[in-house]
Coordinates of C-alpha atoms in Angstrom, one line a residue:
X4 CA 124.2 120.5 91.9
X5 CA 124.4 118.1 88.5
X6 CA 128.3 117.0 88.4
X7 CA 129.9 118.0 84.9
X8 CA 130.8 114.2 84.1
X9 CA 126.8 113.6 84.5
X10 CA 125.8 117.1 82.3
X11 CA 128.5 115.8 79.5
X12 CA 127.7 112.1 79.5
X13 CA 123.6 112.9 79.3
X14 CA 123.8 116.0 76.7
X15 CA 124.0 113.3 73.9
X16 CA 120.8 111.8 75.6
X17 CA 118.6 115.0 76.5
X18 CA 116.7 115.3 73.2
X19 CA 115.5 111.9 73.4
X20 CA 114.8 111.8 77.0
X21 CA 112.7 115.1 76.8
X22 CA 110.3 112.9 74.2
X23 CA 109.6 110.1 76.4
X24 CA 105.7 110.2 76.7
X25 CA 103.6 109.8 79.9
X26 CA 102.9 112.2 82.9
X27 CA 105.6 114.1 85.7
X28 CA 108.0 111.9 86.6
X29 CA 107.8 108.8 84.9
X30 CA 111.4 108.6 83.6
X31 CA 113.6 106.0 85.0
X32 CA 117.4 106.9 85.1
X33 CA 120.2 104.4 85.5
X34 CA 123.3 104.6 88.0
X35 CA 126.2 103.4 86.2
X36 CA 129.6 104.2 84.7
X37 CA 129.9 101.6 82.0
X38 CA 127.4 103.9 79.9
X39 CA 123.9 101.6 80.5
X40 CA 122.0 104.8 80.9
X41 CA 122.3 105.1 77.1
X42 CA 119.6 102.0 77.8
X43 CA 116.9 104.3 79.8
X44 CA 115.1 106.1 76.8
X45 CA 114.5 102.4 75.4
X46 CA 113.3 101.2 78.8
X47 CA 111.3 104.5 79.1
X48 CA 109.4 103.8 76.4
X49 CA 108.5 100.2 77.2
X50 CA 107.7 101.3 80.9
X51 CA 104.9 103.8 79.2
X52 CA 103.9 101.1 76.6
X53 CA 103.3 99.2 79.7
X54 CA 101.7 101.8 81.6
X55 CA 99.4 102.5 78.5
X56 CA 98.5 99.3 77.8
X57 CA 94.3 99.6 77.6
X58 CA 92.2 97.9 79.9
X59 CA 89.0 95.9 78.3
X60 CA 86.8 98.8 79.4
X61 CA 88.8 101.1 77.9
X62 CA 89.3 98.9 74.5
X63 CA 85.0 98.7 74.6
X64 CA 84.9 102.9 74.7
X65 CA 87.3 102.9 71.8
X66 CA 85.2 100.4 69.6
X67 CA 81.7 102.1 70.6
X68 CA 82.8 105.5 69.8
X69 CA 84.2 104.3 66.7
X70 CA 80.9 102.3 65.5
X71 CA 79.1 105.6 66.6
X72 CA 80.9 107.4 64.1
X73 CA 79.8 104.7 61.3
X74 CA 76.0 105.1 62.0
X75 CA 75.4 108.8 62.4
X76 CA 72.1 110.0 61.0
X77 CA 73.9 113.1 59.5
X78 CA 77.4 114.1 58.8
X79 CA 79.3 115.4 61.5
X80 CA 82.4 118.0 61.0
X81 CA 84.3 118.2 64.4
X82 CA 86.4 120.8 63.1
X83 CA 82.6 123.1 62.9
X84 CA 82.0 124.4 66.2
X85 CA 78.4 124.9 65.6
X86 CA 78.0 121.3 65.6
X87 CA 77.1 119.6 69.1
X88 CA 79.3 116.7 70.0
X89 CA 77.0 113.5 69.0
X90 CA 76.2 111.8 71.8
X91 CA 74.2 108.6 72.5
X92 CA 72.0 107.7 75.5
X93 CA 71.1 104.6 76.9
X94 CA 68.6 103.6 80.4
X95 CA 65.6 101.9 81.4
X96 CA 63.5 105.2 81.7
X97 CA 64.5 107.5 79.1
X98 CA 62.1 111.2 78.7
X99 CA 63.6 114.0 76.1
X100 CA 62.1 117.0 74.8
X101 CA 63.1 118.0 71.6
X102 CA 62.2 121.6 71.4
X103 CA 64.5 122.7 74.7
X104 CA 66.7 119.7 74.8
X105 CA 66.4 118.8 78.3
X106 CA 66.6 114.7 78.8
X107 CA 66.5 112.4 81.7
X108 CA 67.3 109.0 82.4
X109 CA 67.1 106.6 84.8
X110 CA 68.3 103.0 85.8
X111 CA 71.5 101.4 84.1
X112 CA 72.2 104.9 82.4
X113 CA 75.1 104.8 79.5
X114 CA 76.0 108.1 78.1
X115 CA 78.2 107.9 74.9
X116 CA 80.0 110.7 73.5
X117 CA 81.6 110.0 70.4
X118 CA 84.7 111.7 71.0
X119 CA 85.5 108.4 73.7
X120 CA 83.4 110.1 76.9
X121 CA 81.3 107.4 78.8
X122 CA 79.3 108.3 82.2
X123 CA 77.5 105.7 83.7
X124 CA 74.9 106.3 86.5
X125 CA 71.7 105.4 87.9
X126 CA 70.1 109.0 87.5
X127 CA 71.0 111.4 84.6
X128 CA 69.8 114.7 83.9
X129 CA 71.0 117.6 81.5
X130 CA 70.4 119.5 78.1
X131 CA 71.9 118.7 74.5
X132 CA 71.7 121.8 73.5
X133 CA 73.8 123.1 76.1
X134 CA 75.4 120.1 76.2
X135 CA 75.0 119.5 79.9
X136 CA 75.2 116.3 82.1
X137 CA 74.3 116.5 85.6
X138 CA 74.2 113.6 87.8
X139 CA 73.0 113.8 91.5
X140 CA 74.0 110.3 93.0
X141 CA 77.3 107.9 92.0
X142 CA 78.5 108.3 88.5
X143 CA 81.5 106.2 86.5
X144 CA 83.5 108.6 84.3
X145 CA 85.7 107.2 81.6
X146 CA 87.5 109.3 79.4
X147 CA 89.4 108.2 76.1
X148 CA 89.6 110.9 74.1
X149 CA 92.8 111.4 71.7
X150 CA 95.1 113.8 72.9
X151 CA 93.8 114.3 75.9
X152 CA 94.6 112.6 79.4
X153 CA 93.0 109.0 80.2
X154 CA 90.7 109.3 83.1
X155 CA 88.7 106.6 85.0
X156 CA 87.1 108.1 88.0
X157 CA 84.1 107.1 90.6
X158 CA 82.4 110.1 92.3
X159 CA 79.4 111.7 92.8
X160 CA 77.4 114.8 92.1
X161 CA 78.9 114.9 88.6
X162 CA 78.1 118.8 86.4
X163 CA 79.9 118.1 83.3
X164 CA 79.7 119.9 80.0
X165 CA 80.9 118.0 77.2
X166 CA 80.9 120.8 74.5
X167 CA 83.2 122.8 76.6
X168 CA 85.3 120.1 78.4
X169 CA 84.6 121.3 81.9
X170 CA 82.6 120.6 84.7
X171 CA 82.7 119.4 88.3
X172 CA 82.6 115.9 90.4
X173 CA 82.6 115.4 94.0
X174 CA 84.2 112.6 96.6
X175 CA 85.9 110.7 93.4
X176 CA 88.7 108.1 93.7
X177 CA 90.3 106.6 90.0
X178 CA 93.2 107.2 88.0
X179 CA 94.2 109.9 85.4
X180 CA 97.1 109.1 82.9
X181 CA 99.4 106.9 85.3
X182 CA 98.4 109.3 88.5
X183 CA 96.1 107.3 91.1
X184 CA 94.0 110.3 92.7
X185 CA 91.6 110.3 95.4
X186 CA 90.0 113.8 96.1
X187 CA 86.9 115.7 97.6
X188 CA 86.5 117.6 94.9
X189 CA 87.7 117.3 91.0
X190 CA 87.4 120.5 88.4
X191 CA 87.8 119.4 84.7
X192 CA 89.1 121.8 82.2
X193 CA 90.0 121.4 78.4
X194 CA 94.0 121.2 79.5
X195 CA 94.0 120.1 83.1
X196 CA 92.1 118.9 85.9
X197 CA 92.4 120.0 89.6
X198 CA 91.9 118.5 92.7
X199 CA 90.8 119.4 96.3
X200 CA 92.1 117.7 99.5
X201 CA 93.1 115.2 97.3
X202 CA 96.1 112.7 97.1
X203 CA 98.5 111.3 94.2
X204 CA 100.9 108.3 93.6
X205 CA 102.0 106.0 91.0
X206 CA 101.7 102.9 92.9
X207 CA 98.7 100.7 92.5
X208 CA 98.4 99.4 95.5
X209 CA 94.9 99.5 97.3
X210 CA 96.9 100.8 100.2
X211 CA 100.1 102.0 98.4
X212 CA 103.6 102.1 99.8
X213 CA 104.1 105.6 99.4
X214 CA 102.0 109.1 98.3
X215 CA 101.2 112.2 98.3
X216 CA 98.6 114.8 100.0
X217 CA 97.7 118.2 99.4
X218 CA 95.1 121.1 99.4
X219 CA 95.2 121.5 96.0
X220 CA 96.5 119.2 92.9
X221 CA 96.6 120.6 89.5
X222 CA 97.7 118.0 86.7
X223 CA 98.5 118.9 83.2
X224 CA 98.5 115.8 81.3
X225 CA 101.8 115.5 79.6
X226 CA 103.7 118.2 81.4
X227 CA 103.3 118.7 85.5
X228 CA 101.8 118.3 88.2
X229 CA 101.8 121.1 91.1
X230 CA 100.6 120.9 94.4
X231 CA 99.9 123.2 97.4
X232 CA 100.5 122.3 101.0
X233 CA 101.5 118.7 100.2
X234 CA 102.8 115.8 102.4
X235 CA 105.1 112.9 101.4
X236 CA 103.9 110.1 102.8
X237 CA 105.4 105.9 103.8
X238 CA 102.5 104.0 103.9
X239 CA 100.8 106.4 106.6
X240 CA 103.6 107.9 108.0
X241 CA 104.7 111.6 106.9
X242 CA 108.3 112.0 106.2
X243 CA 108.0 115.7 104.5
X244 CA 106.1 118.6 104.3
X245 CA 106.0 121.6 101.5
X246 CA 103.8 124.5 101.0
X247 CA 104.2 124.0 97.1
X248 CA 106.0 121.4 94.7
X249 CA 106.1 121.2 91.0
X250 CA 107.2 118.1 89.2
X251 CA 107.4 117.5 85.6
X252 CA 108.2 115.3 83.1
X253 CA 111.9 117.5 82.5
X254 CA 112.6 116.7 86.2
X255 CA 111.1 119.9 87.9
X256 CA 112.1 121.8 90.7
X257 CA 113.6 118.8 92.2
X258 CA 115.9 118.4 89.0
X259 CA 114.5 115.2 88.1
X260 CA 115.6 113.6 91.8
X261 CA 113.7 111.2 93.8
X262 CA 111.5 112.9 96.2
X263 CA 111.5 110.0 98.4
X264 CA 114.3 108.5 100.0
X265 CA 117.0 105.4 98.9
X266 CA 118.2 103.3 100.7
X267 CA 121.3 100.8 99.6
X268 CA 124.5 98.8 100.7
X269 CA 127.5 98.6 99.0
X270 CA 130.9 96.9 99.4
X271 CA 132.8 100.4 100.3
X272 CA 129.9 102.3 102.1
X273 CA 128.2 99.6 103.7
X274 CA 124.6 100.6 104.5
X275 CA 123.7 103.8 103.0
X276 CA 120.4 106.7 102.5
X277 CA 120.4 109.1 99.7
X278 CA 117.2 111.8 100.0
X279 CA 116.8 114.7 97.9
X280 CA 115.1 117.4 99.6
X281 CA 114.5 121.0 98.2
X282 CA 112.9 124.7 98.9
X283 CA 111.8 127.2 96.7
X284 CA 113.3 130.4 97.3
X285 CA 111.7 132.4 94.6
X286 CA 112.4 133.8 91.7
X287 CA 113.6 130.8 89.8
X288 CA 116.0 130.6 93.0
X289 CA 116.2 126.8 95.1
X290 CA 118.0 125.2 98.1
X291 CA 118.9 121.7 97.6
X292 CA 120.3 119.3 100.0
X293 CA 121.2 116.2 98.6
X294 CA 121.3 113.7 101.7
X295 CA 123.8 111.0 101.9
X296 CA 124.6 109.0 104.7
X297 CA 126.9 106.1 104.9
X298 CA 127.7 103.5 108.0
X299 CA 131.4 103.4 106.7
X300 CA 132.1 107.3 106.3
X301 CA 128.9 108.9 108.2
X302 CA 127.6 112.3 107.0
X303 CA 128.4 112.5 103.1
X304 CA 125.9 115.2 101.9
X305 CA 126.0 118.4 100.0
X306 CA 124.1 121.1 99.6
X307 CA 123.8 124.2 97.2
X308 CA 121.8 127.2 96.4
X309 CA 120.8 127.2 92.6
X310 CA 118.8 129.9 90.1
X311 CA 117.8 128.0 87.1
X312 CA 115.9 129.4 84.3
X313 CA 115.9 129.4 80.8
X314 CA 118.5 126.8 80.0
X315 CA 120.9 128.3 82.6
X316 CA 121.9 126.9 85.9
X317 CA 124.3 128.9 88.6
X318 CA 125.0 128.5 91.9
X319 CA 127.2 127.7 94.9
X320 CA 127.3 123.8 95.9
X321 CA 128.8 122.8 99.0
X322 CA 129.8 119.5 100.5
X323 CA 130.9 115.8 99.5
X324 CA 130.8 114.2 96.1
X325 CA 130.8 110.6 95.1
X326 CA 131.5 109.6 91.3
X327 CA 130.8 106.0 90.1
X328 CA 133.9 104.7 91.1
X329 CA 133.2 105.3 94.5
X330 CA 136.3 108.5 94.5
X331 CA 135.4 111.5 97.2
X332 CA 135.9 114.8 96.5
X333 CA 134.7 117.8 98.7
X334 CA 133.9 121.3 97.4
X335 CA 134.2 123.6 100.1
X336 CA 132.8 125.6 98.2
X337 CA 132.3 126.1 94.6
X338 CA 130.7 128.3 92.2
X339 CA 129.2 126.1 89.3
X340 CA 127.2 127.4 86.4
X341 CA 125.9 125.7 83.0
X342 CA 123.7 126.6 80.2
X343 CA 122.0 125.1 77.1
X344 CA 120.6 126.0 74.2
X345 CA 119.8 125.2 70.8
X346 CA 121.2 126.7 68.1
X347 CA 118.6 128.4 66.3
X348 CA 116.0 125.7 64.6
X349 CA 118.9 123.9 63.7
X350 CA 119.5 120.1 65.4
X351 CA 122.4 121.5 66.7
X352 CA 122.5 122.2 70.7
X353 CA 125.5 123.9 72.9
X354 CA 126.2 124.2 76.4
X355 CA 128.6 126.0 78.2
X356 CA 130.5 125.1 81.8
X357 CA 132.3 126.7 84.8
X358 CA 133.3 126.3 88.0
X359 CA 135.5 128.1 90.3
X360 CA 136.0 126.7 94.0
X361 CA 138.2 124.7 96.5
X362 CA 138.6 121.0 96.0
X363 CA 139.5 118.5 98.8
X364 CA 140.7 115.5 98.0
X365 CA 143.2 112.6 99.6
X366 CA 144.7 115.1 101.4
X367 CA 144.9 117.5 99.1
X368 CA 143.6 121.2 98.9
X369 CA 143.3 123.0 95.3
X370 CA 141.6 126.1 93.9
X371 CA 139.8 124.3 91.2
X372 CA 139.0 126.4 87.6
X373 CA 137.2 124.6 85.0
X374 CA 135.6 125.8 81.7
X375 CA 133.9 123.9 79.1
X376 CA 131.6 124.2 75.8
X377 CA 129.7 121.4 74.5
X378 CA 128.4 120.8 71.4
X379 CA 125.6 118.0 70.0
X380 CA 123.2 117.1 67.7
X381 CA 119.7 115.7 67.9
X382 CA 119.6 112.1 68.1
X383 CA 119.3 110.5 64.8
X384 CA 116.8 107.6 64.4
X385 CA 116.5 105.0 61.7
X386 CA 114.8 101.8 61.8
X387 CA 115.3 100.8 65.9
X388 CA 118.5 102.4 66.2
X389 CA 119.4 105.6 67.5
X390 CA 122.7 107.7 67.6
X391 CA 124.0 110.3 69.4
X392 CA 127.3 112.4 68.9
X393 CA 128.5 115.2 70.9
X394 CA 131.6 116.8 71.1
X395 CA 133.5 119.7 73.5
X396 CA 136.5 121.4 74.5
X397 CA 137.6 121.4 78.4
X398 CA 140.1 123.3 80.4
X399 CA 140.5 122.3 83.7
X400 CA 143.4 124.2 86.2
X401 CA 144.5 123.4 89.4
X402 CA 146.4 125.8 92.1
X403 CA 148.0 123.0 94.3
X404 CA 150.7 122.5 91.7
X405 CA 149.9 124.7 88.8
X406 CA 148.2 122.3 86.4
X407 CA 146.7 122.8 83.5
X408 CA 144.8 120.0 81.3
X409 CA 143.1 121.8 78.1
X410 CA 141.9 119.0 75.4
X411 CA 139.0 118.1 73.1
X412 CA 136.8 115.4 74.3
X413 CA 134.2 113.3 71.6
X414 CA 131.3 110.8 72.6
X415 CA 129.3 108.5 70.3
X416 CA 126.6 106.1 71.7
X417 CA 124.3 103.7 69.3
X418 CA 121.7 102.0 70.5
X419 CA 119.3 99.0 69.0
X420 CA 115.6 98.5 70.2
X421 CA 116.0 94.9 69.1
X422 CA 112.3 93.8 70.8
X423 CA 110.5 94.4 73.7
X424 CA 112.7 91.9 75.8
X425 CA 116.1 93.1 73.9
X426 CA 117.9 96.1 73.9
X427 CA 121.8 96.9 73.2
X428 CA 124.5 100.0 72.9
X429 CA 127.6 100.5 72.2
X430 CA 129.5 103.4 72.6
X431 CA 133.1 105.7 72.3
X432 CA 134.4 108.3 74.2
X433 CA 137.5 110.1 74.1
X434 CA 138.5 112.5 76.9
X435 CA 141.9 114.5 76.9
X436 CA 141.8 114.5 80.9
X437 CA 142.8 111.7 82.7
X438 CA 143.7 110.4 85.9
X439 CA 147.9 110.6 84.7
X440 CA 147.6 114.3 84.0
X441 CA 144.9 115.5 86.5
X442 CA 145.4 116.6 90.3
X443 CA 142.1 114.8 91.6
X444 CA 141.0 111.3 90.2
X445 CA 137.0 112.2 91.0
X446 CA 135.3 112.1 87.9
X447 CA 138.3 111.3 86.0
X448 CA 138.8 107.5 84.1
X449 CA 142.7 106.7 84.1
X450 CA 142.7 106.5 80.7
X451 CA 142.0 109.1 77.7
X452 CA 139.9 106.6 74.9
X453 CA 137.2 103.8 76.2
X454 CA 134.8 102.0 74.4
X455 CA 131.3 100.9 76.2
X456 CA 129.0 98.5 75.5
X457 CA 125.8 95.8 76.9
X458 CA 122.6 94.9 76.6
X459 CA 119.5 94.2 78.6
X460 CA 116.9 91.4 78.9
X461 CA 113.6 91.5 80.0
X462 CA 112.8 88.3 81.5
X463 CA 108.7 89.6 82.4
X464 CA 107.2 93.0 83.7
X465 CA 108.8 92.3 87.0
X466 CA 112.6 91.4 85.9
X467 CA 115.2 92.5 83.7
X468 CA 118.9 91.8 83.2
X469 CA 121.8 94.0 82.1
X470 CA 125.7 93.7 81.1
X471 CA 127.3 97.0 81.1
X472 CA 131.1 97.0 79.9
X473 CA 133.9 99.4 79.4
X474 CA 137.2 98.5 77.7
X475 CA 140.3 100.7 78.0
X476 CA 141.2 101.5 74.9
X477 CA 144.5 103.0 75.9
X478 CA 146.0 100.2 77.7
X479 CA 143.9 97.3 75.8
X480 CA 142.1 95.9 78.7
X481 CA 138.7 95.5 80.0
X482 CA 138.1 98.0 83.0
X483 CA 134.5 97.1 84.1
X484 CA 132.4 94.3 83.6
X485 CA 129.1 95.0 85.6
X486 CA 125.4 92.6 86.1
X487 CA 122.6 94.2 86.8
X488 CA 119.6 92.5 88.2
X489 CA 116.0 95.0 88.2
X490 CA 113.3 93.7 90.4
X491 CA 110.0 95.6 90.8
X492 CA 108.3 95.0 93.7
X493 CA 105.1 96.6 92.9
X494 CA 105.3 100.3 93.8
X495 CA 109.2 99.5 94.2
X496 CA 112.1 98.3 92.6
X497 CA 115.5 96.5 94.3
X498 CA 118.5 96.6 91.9
X499 CA 121.7 94.4 92.8
X500 CA 124.5 95.2 90.6
X501 CA 128.0 93.1 90.9
X502 CA 130.9 94.4 89.5
X503 CA 133.2 91.5 88.5
X504 CA 136.7 93.4 87.7
X505 CA 136.4 94.4 91.8
X506 CA 134.2 91.4 93.0
X507 CA 131.7 93.9 94.7
X508 CA 128.2 94.2 95.3
X509 CA 125.7 97.3 95.4
X510 CA 122.3 96.6 96.8
X511 CA 119.8 99.6 96.0
X512 CA 115.7 100.0 97.1
X513 CA 114.0 103.0 95.5
X514 CA 110.3 103.5 95.0
X515 CA 109.1 103.7 91.9
X516 CA 108.7 106.4 89.5
X517 CA 112.3 107.1 90.9

């Protein structure tokens, strides 16, 4: 179950994160209490741009398709469904029957469609009137059609209709979007690809550090991936199995949680392991286990059963929760509900949050009651700047001391995408609730007004340096000055964080795409 603080901080960034291009689960999310998550959207855009970088083969296909469109024998209108897609054939031996449309080609066959499809094989037959291509042996397929997923595949036994954009391919290996895939059988449709007895990973290594294997994989470009009878592997070791799994660009069934375990070290907990597991119970209900084990405290996990649909999340949660300042509480249990919705066709979003349950922390048991309302505006963009605005009102009651804290909050964050290497952010946050007027210090600052700011510098494709700061405006003093080093290790990432005000270290290893 997502903590309320995380939901509030993320609210102003949500609309931007929804726009991140790419395929399933490509989004990166920072772990921070200095506001550096404001740079996530910029980092995701840069990561996507690197993923979308064209290969020499893809550039050549686009150039050939563009050149073909300039040298047509007769005009072609792509909106006219009665016209067939222009196709060019090359080969050592070509035969073509103009009456029936039947053709055959042998020896270094190259078939180019004007919509940026390419088929290459040694033996091809088909029919231009039916827009059908048949390859009985090995084939290479390249697709760069605008608005469709980029595909590079090598396989056998191709039967494809380039008019309907449907077909099949056997025993193939390649890439669809950012997904490296293999399968015994591929089925192609205009809006998705189906793979049977296949594997999927975003790790490009010949022997990937992690992958998923499934009896059926359905890839919906720029939307989601659905899998049946899926197994999760680290190298060749199976660590998890599920009957059905969905992962989409908004987080999927697992709410954006990593499918693979993360390990790390910090001065407070020592070595730790985190792993999110979930089980679909049907009718939009899911059981989640957020496993967290530390050397110092042992088992610190939490669990929930949650209904999630159409902007509403509601469920019961139990277990230990930790904030960014290593403050812990235990819910024993709590009922947590949130609702998010856009106001009509406007640029405004509103949200409602409630929680009722038992909290335990620092030797204190209390019945914790919370209610809050949120209002935010779509990100305001100009030039290379983005402004996020949000406000709300919170009400908290604790039975232990019969305390009540009611008050407003306000958040404003400005980010600047300076260039491909540099990015920066600055933010102002106000909340009536603070440690002085609250029973628990979990999820709570010891001041009401704070400023945050920092910058990111990309050294190269594998290394990024980040500085994040938090300034206590109530007491006019620095509260956090943190330094980060992100190091890409091909299919995993090492994150080193130094909190200079506490002289403490945190090391995290996680598999991409997080």
